[in-house]
PDB file of C-alpha atoms in Angstrom:
ATOM      1  CA  MET A 219       0.081  -0.191  -0.191  1.00 38.00           C
ATOM      2  CA  SER A 220       1.230   3.457  -0.751  1.00 36.00           C
ATOM      3  CA  SER A 221       2.280   5.934   2.421  1.00 34.00           C
ATOM      4  CA  GLU A 222      -0.901   7.065   2.712  1.00 37.00           C
ATOM      5  CA  THR A 223      -2.871   4.745   5.197  1.00 40.00           C
ATOM      6  CA  ALA A 224      -6.541   3.105   4.935  1.00 42.00           C
ATOM      7  CA  THR A 225      -7.723   4.418   9.217  1.00 45.00           C
ATOM      8  CA  GLU A 226     -11.001   6.206  10.088  1.00 42.00           C
ATOM      9  CA  SER A 227      -9.405   9.409   8.936  1.00 50.00           C
ATOM     10  CA  ASP A 228     -10.036   8.224   5.199  1.00 85.00           C
ATOM     11  CA  ARG A 229     -13.319  10.444   3.964  1.00 92.00           C
ATOM     12  CA  TRP A 230     -13.108   6.375   1.166  1.00 96.00           C
ATOM     13  CA  ILE A 231     -11.575   4.112   3.657  1.00 95.00           C
ATOM     14  CA  ARG A 232     -12.383   2.564   6.556  1.00 95.00           C
ATOM     15  CA  SER A 233     -10.745  -0.405   8.658  1.00 93.00           C
ATOM     16  CA  TYR A 234     -12.197  -0.654  11.612  1.00 92.00           C
ATOM     17  CA  LEU A 235      -9.688  -3.339  12.773  1.00 90.00           C
ATOM     18  CA  PRO A 236      -6.420  -4.226  10.932  1.00 87.00           C
ATOM     19  CA  GLY A 237      -4.899  -7.038   9.654  1.00 89.00           C
ATOM     20  CA  PRO A 238      -1.887  -8.934   9.916  1.00 89.00           C
ATOM     21  CA  ALA A 239       1.156  -6.772   8.531  1.00 82.00           C
ATOM     22  CA  GLU A 240       1.424  -7.397   4.492  1.00 85.00           C
ATOM     23  CA  ALA A 241      -1.708  -9.386   4.418  1.00 90.00           C
ATOM     24  CA  LEU A 242      -4.106  -8.816   0.970  1.00 94.00           C
ATOM     25  CA  HIS A 243      -6.300  -6.375   0.769  1.00 95.00           C
ATOM     26  CA  LEU A 244      -9.755  -6.948   0.910  1.00 97.00           C
ATOM     27  CA  VAL A 245     -11.749  -4.058  -0.158  1.00 98.00           C
ATOM     28  CA  HIS A 246     -15.834  -4.154   0.408  1.00 98.00           C
ATOM     29  CA  PHE A 247     -18.378  -2.128  -1.799  1.00 98.00           C
ATOM     30  CA  PRO A 248     -22.032  -1.092  -0.396  1.00 96.00           C
ATOM     31  CA  HIS A 249     -25.155  -1.400  -1.700  1.00 94.00           C
ATOM     32  CA  ALA A 250     -27.559   1.054  -2.890  1.00 90.00           C
ATOM     33  CA  GLY A 251     -28.631   3.837   0.226  1.00 87.00           C
ATOM     34  CA  GLY A 252     -25.658   1.203   2.152  1.00 89.00           C
ATOM     35  CA  SER A 253     -22.580   2.903   4.357  1.00 92.00           C
ATOM     36  CA  ALA A 254     -18.984   0.976   5.117  1.00 95.00           C
ATOM     37  CA  SER A 255     -20.537   0.116   8.621  1.00 93.00           C
ATOM     38  CA  TYR A 256     -22.580  -2.265   7.287  1.00 92.00           C
ATOM     39  CA  TYR A 257     -19.792  -4.075   6.763  1.00 96.00           C
ATOM     40  CA  ARG A 258     -18.321  -3.987  10.420  1.00 95.00           C
ATOM     41  CA  PRO A 259     -19.275  -7.431  11.041  1.00 95.00           C
ATOM     42  CA  PHE A 260     -17.453  -9.341   7.841  1.00 96.00           C
ATOM     43  CA  CYS A 261     -14.425  -6.424   8.663  1.00 96.00           C
ATOM     44  CA  THR A 262     -13.884  -7.573  11.957  1.00 95.00           C
ATOM     45  CA  SER A 263     -14.536 -11.533  11.326  1.00 95.00           C
ATOM     46  CA  LEU A 264     -11.937 -11.838   8.453  1.00 96.00           C
ATOM     47  CA  SER A 265      -9.445  -9.608  10.025  1.00 94.00           C
ATOM     48  CA  ASP A 266      -7.408 -11.889  11.249  1.00 93.00           C
ATOM     49  CA  ARG A 267      -6.164 -13.075   8.026  1.00 93.00           C
ATOM     50  CA  PHE A 268      -6.857 -10.489   5.573  1.00 95.00           C
ATOM     51  CA  ASN A 269      -6.965  -6.270   5.520  1.00 94.00           C
ATOM     52  CA  ALA A 270     -10.503  -5.598   5.978  1.00 96.00           C
ATOM     53  CA  LEU A 271     -11.873  -2.485   4.083  1.00 96.00           C
ATOM     54  CA  ALA A 272     -14.748  -1.447   3.366  1.00 97.00           C
ATOM     55  CA  LEU A 273     -15.715   1.176   1.619  1.00 98.00           C
ATOM     56  CA  GLN A 274     -17.671   4.509   2.483  1.00 97.00           C
ATOM     57  CA  TYR A 275     -19.005   6.515  -0.433  1.00 97.00           C
ATOM     58  CA  PRO A 276     -20.426  10.847   0.072  1.00 96.00           C
ATOM     59  CA  GLY A 277     -23.512  11.163   0.861  1.00 94.00           C
ATOM     60  CA  ARG A 278     -23.916   9.053   4.386  1.00 91.00           C
ATOM     61  CA  GLN A 279     -23.171   9.066   7.617  1.00 89.00           C
ATOM     62  CA  ASP A 280     -19.537  10.934   8.789  1.00 91.00           C
ATOM     63  CA  ARG A 281     -19.852  12.176   4.257  1.00 94.00           C
ATOM     64  CA  ARG A 282     -23.261  13.000   4.939  1.00 90.00           C
ATOM     65  CA  ASP A 283     -22.210  16.697   4.412  1.00 92.00           C
ATOM     66  CA  GLU A 284     -20.935  16.153   1.272  1.00 95.00           C
ATOM     67  CA  PRO A 285     -23.162  15.877  -2.652  1.00 95.00           C
ATOM     68  CA  CYS A 286     -24.488  12.219  -3.470  1.00 95.00           C
ATOM     69  CA  VAL A 287     -23.088  11.277  -7.064  1.00 96.00           C
ATOM     70  CA  THR A 288     -26.144  10.196  -8.359  1.00 94.00           C
ATOM     71  CA  ASP A 289     -23.432   8.876 -11.216  1.00 96.00           C
ATOM     72  CA  LEU A 290     -22.615   4.626 -11.723  1.00 96.00           C
ATOM     73  CA  HIS A 291     -20.119   5.696 -13.895  1.00 96.00           C
ATOM     74  CA  VAL A 292     -18.518   9.076 -11.970  1.00 97.00           C
ATOM     75  CA  LEU A 293     -18.462   6.919  -8.871  1.00 97.00           C
ATOM     76  CA  ALA A 294     -16.302   4.556 -10.402  1.00 97.00           C
ATOM     77  CA  ASP A 295     -14.067   6.500 -11.063  1.00 97.00           C
ATOM     78  CA  LEU A 296     -13.772   8.045  -8.048  1.00 97.00           C
ATOM     79  CA  LEU A 297     -13.568   4.679  -6.229  1.00 97.00           C
ATOM     80  CA  PHE A 298     -10.938   3.919  -9.289  1.00 97.00           C
ATOM     81  CA  ASP A 299      -8.619   6.555  -8.217  1.00 96.00           C
ATOM     82  CA  ARG A 300      -8.889   6.128  -4.568  1.00 96.00           C
ATOM     83  CA  LEU A 301      -8.186   2.244  -5.003  1.00 96.00           C
ATOM     84  CA  ARG A 302      -5.353   2.588  -6.799  1.00 95.00           C
ATOM     85  CA  GLN A 303      -3.196   4.066  -4.573  1.00 92.00           C
ATOM     86  CA  CYS A 304      -3.222   0.619  -3.426  1.00 89.00           C
ATOM     87  CA  ALA A 305      -2.344  -1.261  -6.156  1.00 88.00           C
ATOM     88  CA  ASP A 306       0.942  -2.066  -4.978  1.00 87.00           C
ATOM     89  CA  ARG A 307      -0.472  -4.355  -3.075  1.00 89.00           C
ATOM     90  CA  PRO A 308      -2.068  -7.537  -4.029  1.00 93.00           C
ATOM     91  CA  MET A 309      -6.805  -6.799  -3.484  1.00 96.00           C
ATOM     92  CA  ALA A 310     -10.116  -8.063  -3.561  1.00 98.00           C
ATOM     93  CA  PHE A 311     -13.056  -7.121  -4.112  1.00 98.00           C
ATOM     94  CA  PHE A 312     -16.447  -7.441  -3.125  1.00 98.00           C
ATOM     95  CA  GLY A 313     -19.386  -5.684  -3.565  1.00 98.00           C
ATOM     96  CA  HIS A 314     -22.834  -6.367  -2.965  1.00 97.00           C
ATOM     97  CA  SER A 315     -26.256  -5.784  -5.066  1.00 94.00           C
ATOM     98  CA  MET A 316     -24.787  -1.755  -6.449  1.00 94.00           C
ATOM     99  CA  GLY A 317     -22.041  -2.741  -4.846  1.00 97.00           C
ATOM    100  CA  ALA A 318     -21.322  -5.508  -7.229  1.00 98.00           C
ATOM    101  CA  LEU A 319     -21.370  -2.984 -10.372  1.00 97.00           C
ATOM    102  CA  LEU A 320     -19.602  -0.878  -8.786  1.00 98.00           C
ATOM    103  CA  ALA A 321     -16.567  -3.747  -8.394  1.00 98.00           C
ATOM    104  CA  PHE A 322     -17.330  -4.824 -11.266  1.00 98.00           C
ATOM    105  CA  GLU A 323     -16.426  -1.148 -13.019  1.00 97.00           C
ATOM    106  CA  VAL A 324     -13.588  -0.617 -11.463  1.00 98.00           C
ATOM    107  CA  THR A 325     -12.364  -3.244 -11.822  1.00 98.00           C
ATOM    108  CA  ARG A 326     -12.624  -2.557 -15.377  1.00 97.00           C
ATOM    109  CA  ARG A 327     -10.509   0.398 -14.544  1.00 97.00           C
ATOM    110  CA  PHE A 328      -8.045  -1.403 -13.334  1.00 97.00           C
ATOM    111  CA  GLU A 329      -7.379  -3.328 -16.261  1.00 97.00           C
ATOM    112  CA  ARG A 330      -7.794  -1.371 -18.422  1.00 96.00           C
ATOM    113  CA  GLU A 331      -5.615   1.546 -17.281  1.00 96.00           C
ATOM    114  CA  LEU A 332      -3.257   0.101 -15.186  1.00 96.00           C
ATOM    115  CA  ASN A 333      -2.806  -3.511 -16.675  1.00 95.00           C
ATOM    116  CA  THR A 334      -4.013  -5.059 -13.362  1.00 95.00           C
ATOM    117  CA  SER A 335      -6.600  -6.706 -11.770  1.00 95.00           C
ATOM    118  CA  PRO A 336      -7.987  -7.857  -7.838  1.00 97.00           C
ATOM    119  CA  VAL A 337      -6.794 -11.080  -7.308  1.00 97.00           C
ATOM    120  CA  ALA A 338     -10.870 -12.470  -7.192  1.00 97.00           C
ATOM    121  CA  LEU A 339     -14.262 -10.464  -7.806  1.00 98.00           C
ATOM    122  CA  PHE A 340     -16.412 -11.884  -5.343  1.00 98.00           C
ATOM    123  CA  LEU A 341     -20.210 -10.075  -6.780  1.00 98.00           C
ATOM    124  CA  SER A 342     -22.856 -10.808  -3.961  1.00 97.00           C
ATOM    125  CA  GLY A 343     -26.851 -10.012  -4.427  1.00 95.00           C
ATOM    126  CA  ARG A 344     -27.029  -8.462  -8.083  1.00 96.00           C
ATOM    127  CA  ARG A 345     -27.655 -10.028 -11.794  1.00 95.00           C
ATOM    128  CA  ALA A 346     -25.082  -9.545 -13.999  1.00 96.00           C
ATOM    129  CA  PRO A 347     -25.108  -6.282 -15.954  1.00 93.00           C
ATOM    130  CA  SER A 348     -25.805  -7.619 -19.474  1.00 91.00           C
ATOM    131  CA  ARG A 349     -29.337  -8.860 -18.004  1.00 90.00           C
ATOM    132  CA  HIS A 350     -31.513  -5.180 -17.084  1.00 80.00           C
ATOM    133  CA  ARG A 351     -34.673  -5.084 -15.657  1.00 76.00           C
ATOM    134  CA  ASP A 352     -36.531  -2.174 -15.269  1.00 72.00           C
ATOM    135  CA  GLU A 353     -37.489  -1.907 -11.667  1.00 66.00           C
ATOM    136  CA  ASN A 354     -39.400   1.813 -11.095  1.00 65.00           C
ATOM    137  CA  VAL A 355     -38.908   2.173  -8.129  1.00 65.00           C
ATOM    138  CA  ASP A 356     -40.711   5.628  -7.455  1.00 58.00           C
ATOM    139  CA  LEU A 357     -38.428   8.071  -6.037  1.00 61.00           C
ATOM    140  CA  SER A 358     -40.338  11.276  -5.004  1.00 59.00           C
ATOM    141  CA  SER A 359     -42.865   9.083  -3.275  1.00 63.00           C
ATOM    142  CA  LYS A 360     -41.221   8.008   0.601  1.00 64.00           C
ATOM    143  CA  GLU A 361     -43.920   5.728   0.582  1.00 69.00           C
ATOM    144  CA  SER A 362     -42.936   3.863  -2.789  1.00 67.00           C
ATOM    145  CA  LEU A 363     -39.315   3.966  -1.409  1.00 68.00           C
ATOM    146  CA  LEU A 364     -40.235   2.802   2.412  1.00 70.00           C
ATOM    147  CA  ALA A 365     -42.181  -0.226   0.375  1.00 69.00           C
ATOM    148  CA  GLU A 366     -38.683  -1.392  -1.021  1.00 66.00           C
ATOM    149  CA  ILE A 367     -36.931  -1.131   1.800  1.00 66.00           C
ATOM    150  CA  ARG A 368     -39.185  -3.984   2.952  1.00 65.00           C
ATOM    151  CA  GLU A 369     -39.314  -5.148   0.409  1.00 61.00           C
ATOM    152  CA  LEU A 370     -35.607  -6.309   0.463  1.00 59.00           C
ATOM    153  CA  SER A 371     -35.390  -6.169   4.430  1.00 59.00           C
ATOM    154  CA  GLY A 372     -31.443  -4.468   4.528  1.00 51.00           C
ATOM    155  CA  THR A 373     -32.756  -2.067   7.174  1.00 51.00           C
ATOM    156  CA  ASP A 374     -32.495  -2.449  10.722  1.00 50.00           C
ATOM    157  CA  PRO A 375     -36.579  -2.283  11.147  1.00 49.00           C
ATOM    158  CA  ARG A 376     -35.956   0.112  14.133  1.00 49.00           C
ATOM    159  CA  LEU A 377     -35.020   2.878  11.809  1.00 49.00           C
ATOM    160  CA  LEU A 378     -38.057   2.800   9.821  1.00 49.00           C
ATOM    161  CA  GLY A 379     -39.476   4.029  12.837  1.00 50.00           C
ATOM    162  CA  ASP A 380     -37.657   7.292  13.109  1.00 50.00           C
ATOM    163  CA  ASP A 381     -38.231  10.315  11.362  1.00 57.00           C
ATOM    164  CA  GLU A 382     -34.783  11.703  11.661  1.00 63.00           C
ATOM    165  CA  MET A 383     -32.805   8.494  10.559  1.00 62.00           C
ATOM    166  CA  LEU A 384     -34.905   7.964   7.687  1.00 68.00           C
ATOM    167  CA  GLU A 385     -34.105  11.060   6.427  1.00 69.00           C
ATOM    168  CA  MET A 386     -30.626  10.523   6.815  1.00 70.00           C
ATOM    169  CA  ILE A 387     -31.451   6.737   4.410  1.00 77.00           C
ATOM    170  CA  MET A 388     -33.496   8.482   1.876  1.00 80.00           C
ATOM    171  CA  GLU A 389     -31.463  10.906   0.656  1.00 84.00           C
ATOM    172  CA  PRO A 390     -27.826   8.326  -0.478  1.00 87.00           C
ATOM    173  CA  LEU A 391     -30.982   5.792  -1.207  1.00 86.00           C
ATOM    174  CA  ARG A 392     -32.524   8.235  -3.603  1.00 86.00           C
ATOM    175  CA  ALA A 393     -29.348   9.369  -5.870  1.00 89.00           C
ATOM    176  CA  ASP A 394     -28.540   5.648  -5.461  1.00 89.00           C
ATOM    177  CA  TYR A 395     -31.347   4.441  -7.660  1.00 86.00           C
ATOM    178  CA  ARG A 396     -32.054   7.273  -9.261  1.00 88.00           C
ATOM    179  CA  ALA A 397     -27.379   6.036 -11.057  1.00 91.00           C
ATOM    180  CA  LEU A 398     -29.126   2.554 -10.471  1.00 89.00           C
ATOM    181  CA  GLY A 399     -31.687   3.367 -13.082  1.00 87.00           C
ATOM    182  CA  ALA A 400     -29.359   5.330 -15.326  1.00 89.00           C
ATOM    183  CA  TYR A 401     -26.746   2.825 -15.542  1.00 91.00           C
ATOM    184  CA  ARG A 402     -26.393   1.075 -18.531  1.00 87.00           C
ATOM    185  CA  PHE A 403     -23.933  -1.766 -19.602  1.00 87.00           C
ATOM    186  CA  ALA A 404     -20.999  -0.387 -22.324  1.00 83.00           C
ATOM    187  CA  PRO A 405     -20.146  -3.853 -23.879  1.00 84.00           C
ATOM    188  CA  GLN A 406     -16.129  -4.056 -23.209  1.00 86.00           C
ATOM    189  CA  PRO A 407     -13.637  -7.140 -23.224  1.00 91.00           C
ATOM    190  CA  PRO A 408     -14.710  -9.093 -20.385  1.00 96.00           C
ATOM    191  CA  VAL A 409     -12.381  -9.301 -16.821  1.00 97.00           C
ATOM    192  CA  ARG A 410      -9.894 -11.508 -16.753  1.00 96.00           C
ATOM    193  CA  CYS A 411      -9.700 -12.086 -13.170  1.00 95.00           C
ATOM    194  CA  PRO A 412     -11.541 -14.806 -11.338  1.00 96.00           C
ATOM    195  CA  VAL A 413     -14.815 -13.684 -10.825  1.00 98.00           C
ATOM    196  CA  THR A 414     -17.519 -15.399  -7.447  1.00 98.00           C
ATOM    197  CA  VAL A 415     -21.163 -14.896  -7.839  1.00 98.00           C
ATOM    198  CA  LEU A 416     -23.199 -15.162  -4.702  1.00 98.00           C
ATOM    199  CA  THR A 417     -26.931 -15.034  -4.391  1.00 97.00           C
ATOM    200  CA  GLY A 418     -29.830 -15.838  -2.253  1.00 96.00           C
ATOM    201  CA  ALA A 419     -31.966 -18.468  -3.080  1.00 96.00           C
ATOM    202  CA  ASP A 420     -35.058 -15.891  -2.750  1.00 93.00           C
ATOM    203  CA  ASP A 421     -33.811 -12.646  -4.072  1.00 93.00           C
ATOM    204  CA  PRO A 422     -36.681 -11.546  -6.406  1.00 89.00           C
ATOM    205  CA  ARG A 423     -33.487  -8.850  -7.513  1.00 87.00           C
ATOM    206  CA  THR A 424     -31.601 -11.536  -9.139  1.00 93.00           C
ATOM    207  CA  SER A 425     -32.554 -14.961 -10.540  1.00 95.00           C
ATOM    208  CA  GLN A 426     -30.212 -17.944 -10.386  1.00 96.00           C
ATOM    209  CA  ASP A 427     -30.329 -17.470 -14.082  1.00 96.00           C
ATOM    210  CA  GLU A 428     -29.287 -13.476 -13.421  1.00 96.00           C
ATOM    211  CA  ALA A 429     -26.480 -14.405 -11.307  1.00 97.00           C
ATOM    212  CA  ALA A 430     -24.763 -16.825 -13.569  1.00 97.00           C
ATOM    213  CA  ALA A 431     -24.932 -14.668 -16.534  1.00 97.00           C
ATOM    214  CA  TRP A 432     -21.950 -13.366 -14.835  1.00 97.00           C
ATOM    215  CA  GLN A 433     -19.303 -16.245 -16.471  1.00 97.00           C
ATOM    216  CA  GLU A 434     -20.022 -14.091 -20.038  1.00 96.00           C
ATOM    217  CA  HIS A 435     -18.392 -11.019 -18.076  1.00 97.00           C
ATOM    218  CA  THR A 436     -15.119 -12.400 -17.568  1.00 97.00           C
ATOM    219  CA  THR A 437     -12.469 -14.432 -19.158  1.00 97.00           C
ATOM    220  CA  GLY A 438     -11.192 -15.994 -15.559  1.00 96.00           C
ATOM    221  CA  ALA A 439     -12.582 -18.589 -13.226  1.00 96.00           C
ATOM    222  CA  PHE A 440     -15.862 -18.464 -12.783  1.00 97.00           C
ATOM    223  CA  GLU A 441     -18.163 -19.629  -9.660  1.00 97.00           C
ATOM    224  CA  LEU A 442     -21.996 -19.868  -8.798  1.00 98.00           C
ATOM    225  CA  ARG A 443     -22.785 -20.246  -4.990  1.00 98.00           C
ATOM    226  CA  VAL A 444     -26.186 -19.708  -3.490  1.00 97.00           C
ATOM    227  CA  PHE A 445     -27.322 -18.762  -0.139  1.00 97.00           C
ATOM    228  CA  PRO A 446     -30.091 -19.474   1.960  1.00 95.00           C
ATOM    229  CA  GLY A 447     -32.131 -16.057   2.046  1.00 93.00           C
ATOM    230  CA  GLY A 448     -33.199 -13.405   0.050  1.00 91.00           C
ATOM    231  CA  HIS A 449     -32.032  -9.471  -0.908  1.00 90.00           C
ATOM    232  CA  PHE A 450     -29.663  -9.064   2.194  1.00 91.00           C
ATOM    233  CA  PHE A 451     -28.902 -13.168   2.163  1.00 93.00           C
ATOM    234  CA  ILE A 452     -25.185 -12.169   3.482  1.00 95.00           C
ATOM    235  CA  SER A 453     -26.190 -10.151   6.463  1.00 91.00           C
ATOM    236  CA  GLU A 454     -28.278 -13.816   7.380  1.00 90.00           C
ATOM    237  CA  ASN A 455     -24.985 -15.743   6.773  1.00 94.00           C
ATOM    238  CA  VAL A 456     -22.506 -14.228   7.915  1.00 95.00           C
ATOM    239  CA  ALA A 457     -20.565 -16.669   9.517  1.00 96.00           C
ATOM    240  CA  ASP A 458     -20.966 -18.750   6.249  1.00 97.00           C
ATOM    241  CA  VAL A 459     -20.601 -15.683   3.405  1.00 97.00           C
ATOM    242  CA  THR A 460     -17.173 -14.368   5.478  1.00 97.00           C
ATOM    243  CA  GLY A 461     -15.684 -17.989   5.632  1.00 97.00           C
ATOM    244  CA  PHE A 462     -16.356 -19.101   1.681  1.00 97.00           C
ATOM    245  CA  VAL A 463     -14.915 -16.274   1.058  1.00 98.00           C
ATOM    246  CA  ALA A 464     -11.562 -16.077   3.041  1.00 97.00           C
ATOM    247  CA  GLU A 465     -12.013 -20.291   1.808  1.00 96.00           C
ATOM    248  CA  ARG A 466     -11.451 -19.501  -1.724  1.00 96.00           C
ATOM    249  CA  LEU A 467      -9.206 -16.441  -1.038  1.00 95.00           C
ATOM    250  CA  SER A 468      -6.614 -18.684   0.036  1.00 91.00           C
ATOM    251  CA  ALA A 469      -6.728 -20.796  -2.738  1.00 85.00           C
ATOM    252  CA  VAL A 470      -6.068 -18.156  -4.516  1.00 83.00           C
ATOM    253  CA  PRO A 471      -1.961 -17.884  -6.053  1.00 76.00           C
ATOM    254  CA  LEU A 472      -0.726 -13.949  -4.993  1.00 75.00           C
ATOM    255  CA  PRO A 473       1.631 -12.655  -7.478  1.00 69.00           C
ATOM    256  CA  GLY A 474       5.458 -11.488  -6.406  1.00 57.00           C
TER     257      GLY A 474
END
């Protein structure tokens, strides 16, 4: 890693429990409306083996005074600009839902601009970008967004009764859904790194066929793993998910 250390003071990266010296960086990309703290249980569980980090997008938590980014390609550019500073160390990416798209787009940028790749790309809870759906969430309606939150079960129900907390959630959620609605997959060469896709058996937003279609987007090794649960199956299966990721990473040869 460069001389700029990933710490709590870094705007973009959170390190909840530092991993072993010289350990591989495992970077987590949050979902729509999500923040770095969502991944705290994952980072702490994996910190004995990896330098597990979580990204903090603008407009949420300690960055709530910054404007949200409403274009996924722009956000991917910004994330790439920050993560390229870590490119002197092996990295793996884990992205859930919108975070899966961002992890994929940042990987594209690593390969195109730096001619390097993450050693592994874990894509969770998201259909392949070549499988488009019109989800038609009414972003002007608080009730519509609340219904979406409840259906996907990604937010602590206690927060939905707190108006102040709810408004803090709503603003980045609207921005992220606007970005997702405008995102269109631009055909380019597939990525070269190994891709592992995780999906929930009962996810209303991603069928197993749509998840399996990620194989079209890599020339590297591909694996699909189905977990019990819905869209936020990773919250319901933290130990199983982190164990699976650690097992797969332990088998990945590191450069150098």
